Short mmCIF file of N, CA and C in Angstrom, two decimals:
data_model
loop_
_atom_site.label_atom_id
_atom_site.label_comp_id
_atom_site.label_asym_id
_atom_site.label_seq_id
_atom_site.Cartn_x
_atom_site.Cartn_y
_atom_site.Cartn_z
N ASN A 93 -62.54 -1.17 8.06
CA ASN A 93 -63.39 -2.69 8.77
C ASN A 93 -62.18 -3.41 8.82
N ASN A 94 -62.00 -4.10 9.76
CA ASN A 94 -60.92 -5.33 9.68
C ASN A 94 -61.50 -6.60 8.97
N ASN A 95 -62.45 -6.98 8.39
CA ASN A 95 -62.07 -8.11 7.78
C ASN A 95 -62.49 -7.42 6.54
N GLN A 96 -62.17 -6.55 5.89
CA GLN A 96 -62.51 -5.84 4.39
C GLN A 96 -60.76 -6.59 3.46
N LYS A 97 -61.42 -7.19 2.70
CA LYS A 97 -60.27 -7.78 1.59
C LYS A 97 -59.49 -6.22 1.13
N LEU A 98 -58.13 -6.02 0.89
CA LEU A 98 -57.52 -5.27 0.21
C LEU A 98 -56.77 -5.86 -0.57
N PHE A 99 -56.96 -5.61 -2.23
CA PHE A 99 -55.53 -6.16 -3.15
C PHE A 99 -54.91 -5.64 -3.38
N ILE A 100 -53.59 -5.15 -2.90
CA ILE A 100 -52.20 -4.64 -3.17
C ILE A 100 -52.43 -4.00 -5.16
N GLU A 101 -52.61 -2.97 -5.19
CA GLU A 101 -52.55 -2.69 -6.82
C GLU A 101 -50.18 -2.25 -7.26
N GLU A 102 -50.52 -1.30 -6.49
CA GLU A 102 -48.65 -0.81 -6.42
C GLU A 102 -48.11 -0.73 -5.23
N ILE A 103 -46.87 -0.56 -5.71
CA ILE A 103 -45.60 0.05 -4.28
C ILE A 103 -45.01 0.58 -4.71
N PHE A 104 -44.39 1.92 -4.19
CA PHE A 104 -43.81 3.13 -4.15
C PHE A 104 -42.61 2.93 -2.99
N VAL A 105 -41.74 2.70 -3.15
CA VAL A 105 -40.20 2.74 -3.03
C VAL A 105 -39.63 3.82 -2.45
N GLY A 106 -39.33 4.68 -1.68
CA GLY A 106 -38.26 5.85 -1.94
C GLY A 106 -37.23 5.84 -0.35
N GLU A 107 -36.42 6.40 -0.59
CA GLU A 107 -35.01 6.56 1.10
C GLU A 107 -36.04 6.62 1.49
N PHE A 108 -37.13 7.56 2.11
CA PHE A 108 -37.84 8.15 3.15
C PHE A 108 -39.14 7.58 3.14
N HIS A 109 -39.88 7.27 2.08
CA HIS A 109 -40.93 7.21 1.72
C HIS A 109 -41.66 6.38 1.18
N ASN A 110 -42.66 5.35 2.05
CA ASN A 110 -42.96 4.50 1.08
C ASN A 110 -45.09 5.05 0.85
N PHE A 111 -45.74 4.61 -0.11
CA PHE A 111 -46.90 4.38 -0.65
C PHE A 111 -47.40 2.93 -0.46
N VAL A 112 -48.39 2.78 -0.87
CA VAL A 112 -49.37 1.30 -1.23
C VAL A 112 -50.51 1.61 -1.91
N ILE A 113 -50.76 1.87 -2.86
CA ILE A 113 -51.72 2.15 -3.37
C ILE A 113 -52.50 0.55 -3.58
N ALA A 114 -54.26 0.24 -3.03
CA ALA A 114 -54.91 -1.08 -2.82
C ALA A 114 -56.21 -0.35 -3.33
N SER A 115 -57.10 -1.78 -3.73
CA SER A 115 -58.42 -1.73 -3.43
C SER A 115 -59.20 -2.58 -2.91
N ASN A 116 -60.20 -1.59 -2.60
CA ASN A 116 -61.28 -3.48 -1.84
C ASN A 116 -61.98 -3.66 -2.82
N GLN A 117 -61.77 -4.06 -3.61
CA GLN A 117 -62.64 -5.04 -4.88
C GLN A 117 -63.71 -6.07 -4.29
N THR A 118 -65.05 -5.73 -4.83
CA THR A 118 -66.12 -6.42 -4.19
C THR A 118 -66.76 -7.36 -5.46
N ASN A 119 -66.97 -8.39 -5.62
CA ASN A 119 -67.72 -9.18 -6.80
C ASN A 119 -69.32 -8.68 -7.07
N ASN A 120 -69.45 -8.20 -7.90
CA ASN A 120 -70.94 -8.13 -8.62
C ASN A 120 -71.49 -9.53 -9.36
N SER A 121 -72.84 -9.99 -9.52
CA SER A 121 -73.56 -11.14 -10.06
C SER A 121 -72.79 -11.51 -11.17
N ASN A 122 -71.96 -10.42 -11.41
CA ASN A 122 -71.30 -10.92 -13.30
C ASN A 122 -69.89 -12.01 -12.93
N ASN A 123 -69.64 -12.13 -11.25
CA ASN A 123 -68.19 -12.28 -11.18
C ASN A 123 -67.34 -11.01 -11.17
N ASN A 124 -67.33 -9.98 -11.64
CA ASN A 124 -66.18 -8.82 -12.45
C ASN A 124 -65.80 -8.10 -10.86
N PRO A 125 -64.92 -8.55 -10.21
CA PRO A 125 -63.96 -8.66 -9.66
C PRO A 125 -63.73 -7.11 -9.59
N LYS A 126 -63.86 -6.19 -10.26
CA LYS A 126 -63.08 -4.56 -10.82
C LYS A 126 -64.75 -3.55 -10.55
N SER A 127 -65.13 -4.64 -10.99
CA SER A 127 -66.86 -3.75 -10.84
C SER A 127 -66.68 -2.37 -9.70
N SER A 128 -66.66 -2.87 -8.73
CA SER A 128 -67.43 -1.97 -7.50
C SER A 128 -66.17 -1.77 -6.63
N SER A 129 -65.00 -1.07 -6.98
CA SER A 129 -63.80 -0.99 -6.46
C SER A 129 -63.41 0.64 -5.99
N LYS A 130 -62.61 0.72 -5.14
CA LYS A 130 -63.04 2.05 -4.31
C LYS A 130 -60.54 2.18 -4.20
N GLN A 131 -60.09 2.99 -4.77
CA GLN A 131 -58.67 3.40 -4.56
C GLN A 131 -58.64 3.77 -2.98
N ILE A 132 -57.23 2.64 -2.54
CA ILE A 132 -57.34 3.17 -0.69
C ILE A 132 -55.59 3.51 -1.17
N VAL A 133 -55.19 4.40 -0.33
CA VAL A 133 -53.80 4.21 -0.50
C VAL A 133 -52.97 4.43 1.30
N TYR A 134 -52.17 3.77 1.25
CA TYR A 134 -51.49 3.94 3.07
C TYR A 134 -50.29 4.26 2.37
N CYS A 135 -49.54 5.43 3.25
CA CYS A 135 -48.67 5.72 3.50
C CYS A 135 -47.34 6.06 5.06
N TRP A 136 -45.82 5.46 4.58
CA TRP A 136 -45.93 5.93 5.94
C TRP A 136 -43.96 6.42 5.47
N GLY A 137 -43.41 6.54 6.42
CA GLY A 137 -41.71 7.24 6.24
C GLY A 137 -41.87 8.48 6.98
N ARG A 138 -40.56 9.20 7.01
CA ARG A 138 -40.60 10.69 7.00
C ARG A 138 -41.46 11.49 6.76
N ASN A 139 -41.40 12.20 7.98
CA ASN A 139 -42.71 13.08 7.60
C ASN A 139 -42.33 14.65 8.20
N SER A 140 -41.60 14.70 8.44
CA SER A 140 -41.43 16.34 9.48
C SER A 140 -41.58 17.67 8.80
N SER A 141 -41.72 17.45 7.29
CA SER A 141 -42.19 18.75 6.31
C SER A 141 -43.38 18.58 6.17
N GLY A 142 -44.36 17.39 6.37
CA GLY A 142 -45.38 17.54 5.61
C GLY A 142 -45.14 16.51 4.59
N GLU A 143 -44.68 15.78 4.15
CA GLU A 143 -44.05 15.15 2.05
C GLU A 143 -45.34 13.92 3.04
N LEU A 144 -45.52 13.38 3.36
CA LEU A 144 -46.36 12.59 2.81
C LEU A 144 -47.66 13.16 2.77
N GLY A 145 -47.93 14.45 2.65
CA GLY A 145 -49.60 14.97 2.71
C GLY A 145 -50.62 14.13 3.29
N ILE A 146 -50.40 14.37 4.98
CA ILE A 146 -51.41 13.23 5.81
C ILE A 146 -51.86 14.78 6.89
N GLY A 147 -51.17 16.62 6.68
CA GLY A 147 -51.77 16.98 7.79
C GLY A 147 -51.38 17.24 8.93
N ASN A 148 -50.05 16.48 9.11
CA ASN A 148 -49.21 16.34 10.08
C ASN A 148 -47.53 16.38 9.86
N ASN A 149 -46.93 16.58 10.76
CA ASN A 149 -45.73 16.69 10.77
C ASN A 149 -45.03 15.91 11.51
N GLU A 150 -45.38 14.49 12.01
CA GLU A 150 -44.93 13.45 12.25
C GLU A 150 -44.74 12.23 11.59
N ASN A 151 -43.51 11.75 11.92
CA ASN A 151 -42.93 10.58 10.94
C ASN A 151 -43.74 9.57 11.68
N GLN A 152 -44.18 8.77 10.22
CA GLN A 152 -45.18 7.85 10.46
C GLN A 152 -44.35 6.43 9.95
N THR A 153 -44.28 5.14 11.28
CA THR A 153 -43.90 4.47 11.04
C THR A 153 -44.63 2.97 10.69
N LYS A 154 -45.89 3.33 10.77
CA LYS A 154 -46.36 2.13 10.61
C LYS A 154 -47.34 2.90 9.03
N PRO A 155 -48.21 1.95 8.24
CA PRO A 155 -49.17 2.85 7.10
C PRO A 155 -50.28 3.50 7.67
N VAL A 156 -49.99 4.42 7.53
CA VAL A 156 -51.39 5.22 7.46
C VAL A 156 -52.24 5.61 6.39
N LEU A 157 -53.39 6.07 6.53
CA LEU A 157 -54.78 5.69 5.39
C LEU A 157 -54.44 7.29 4.89
N PHE A 158 -54.13 7.23 3.77
CA PHE A 158 -54.09 8.66 2.55
C PHE A 158 -55.29 9.47 2.10
N SER A 159 -56.42 10.26 2.76
CA SER A 159 -57.49 10.49 1.96
C SER A 159 -57.51 11.40 1.14
N PHE A 160 -57.73 11.28 -0.04
CA PHE A 160 -58.30 12.39 -0.86
C PHE A 160 -59.64 11.83 -1.47
N SER A 161 -59.77 13.23 -2.49
CA SER A 161 -60.89 13.67 -2.96
C SER A 161 -61.40 12.96 -4.54
N GLU A 162 -60.02 12.66 -5.60
CA GLU A 162 -60.22 12.57 -6.79
C GLU A 162 -59.11 11.20 -6.85
N GLU A 163 -59.35 10.95 -8.10
CA GLU A 163 -58.90 9.54 -8.70
C GLU A 163 -56.80 9.78 -8.55
N ILE A 164 -56.51 9.00 -8.06
CA ILE A 164 -54.73 9.20 -8.00
C ILE A 164 -54.34 8.52 -9.50
N LYS A 165 -53.71 9.44 -9.86
CA LYS A 165 -53.16 9.82 -11.32
C LYS A 165 -51.59 9.25 -11.21
N GLN A 166 -50.90 9.74 -9.78
CA GLN A 166 -49.29 9.39 -10.29
C GLN A 166 -48.91 9.49 -8.51
N ILE A 167 -48.08 8.70 -8.08
CA ILE A 167 -47.43 8.62 -6.78
C ILE A 167 -46.30 8.74 -7.37
N ARG A 168 -45.26 9.74 -6.53
CA ARG A 168 -43.36 9.56 -6.67
C ARG A 168 -42.75 9.53 -5.44
N CYS A 169 -42.03 8.59 -5.12
CA CYS A 169 -41.00 8.64 -4.13
C CYS A 169 -39.53 8.76 -4.50
N SER A 170 -38.43 9.81 -3.58
CA SER A 170 -38.12 10.08 -4.13
C SER A 170 -36.69 10.16 -2.97
N GLY A 171 -35.50 10.25 -2.58
CA GLY A 171 -34.69 9.92 -1.42
C GLY A 171 -34.54 11.43 -1.18
#
């Protein structure tokens, strides 16, 4: 959805890889912005050996949506 507002929660920067954790928060009747949020992760960078975990070995020069089925506990970027 191009009209979706994303809220950046964390940014991870490595020498060759980058990740951003965002959420698509929506307000409920109590005006609590965290009440209905979903984690969204974008990644980009060197990927010649599948380092980004996105299902291919193509380097990514623009952010690509990272698919996952469980809550993200930790992301690490290294050089």
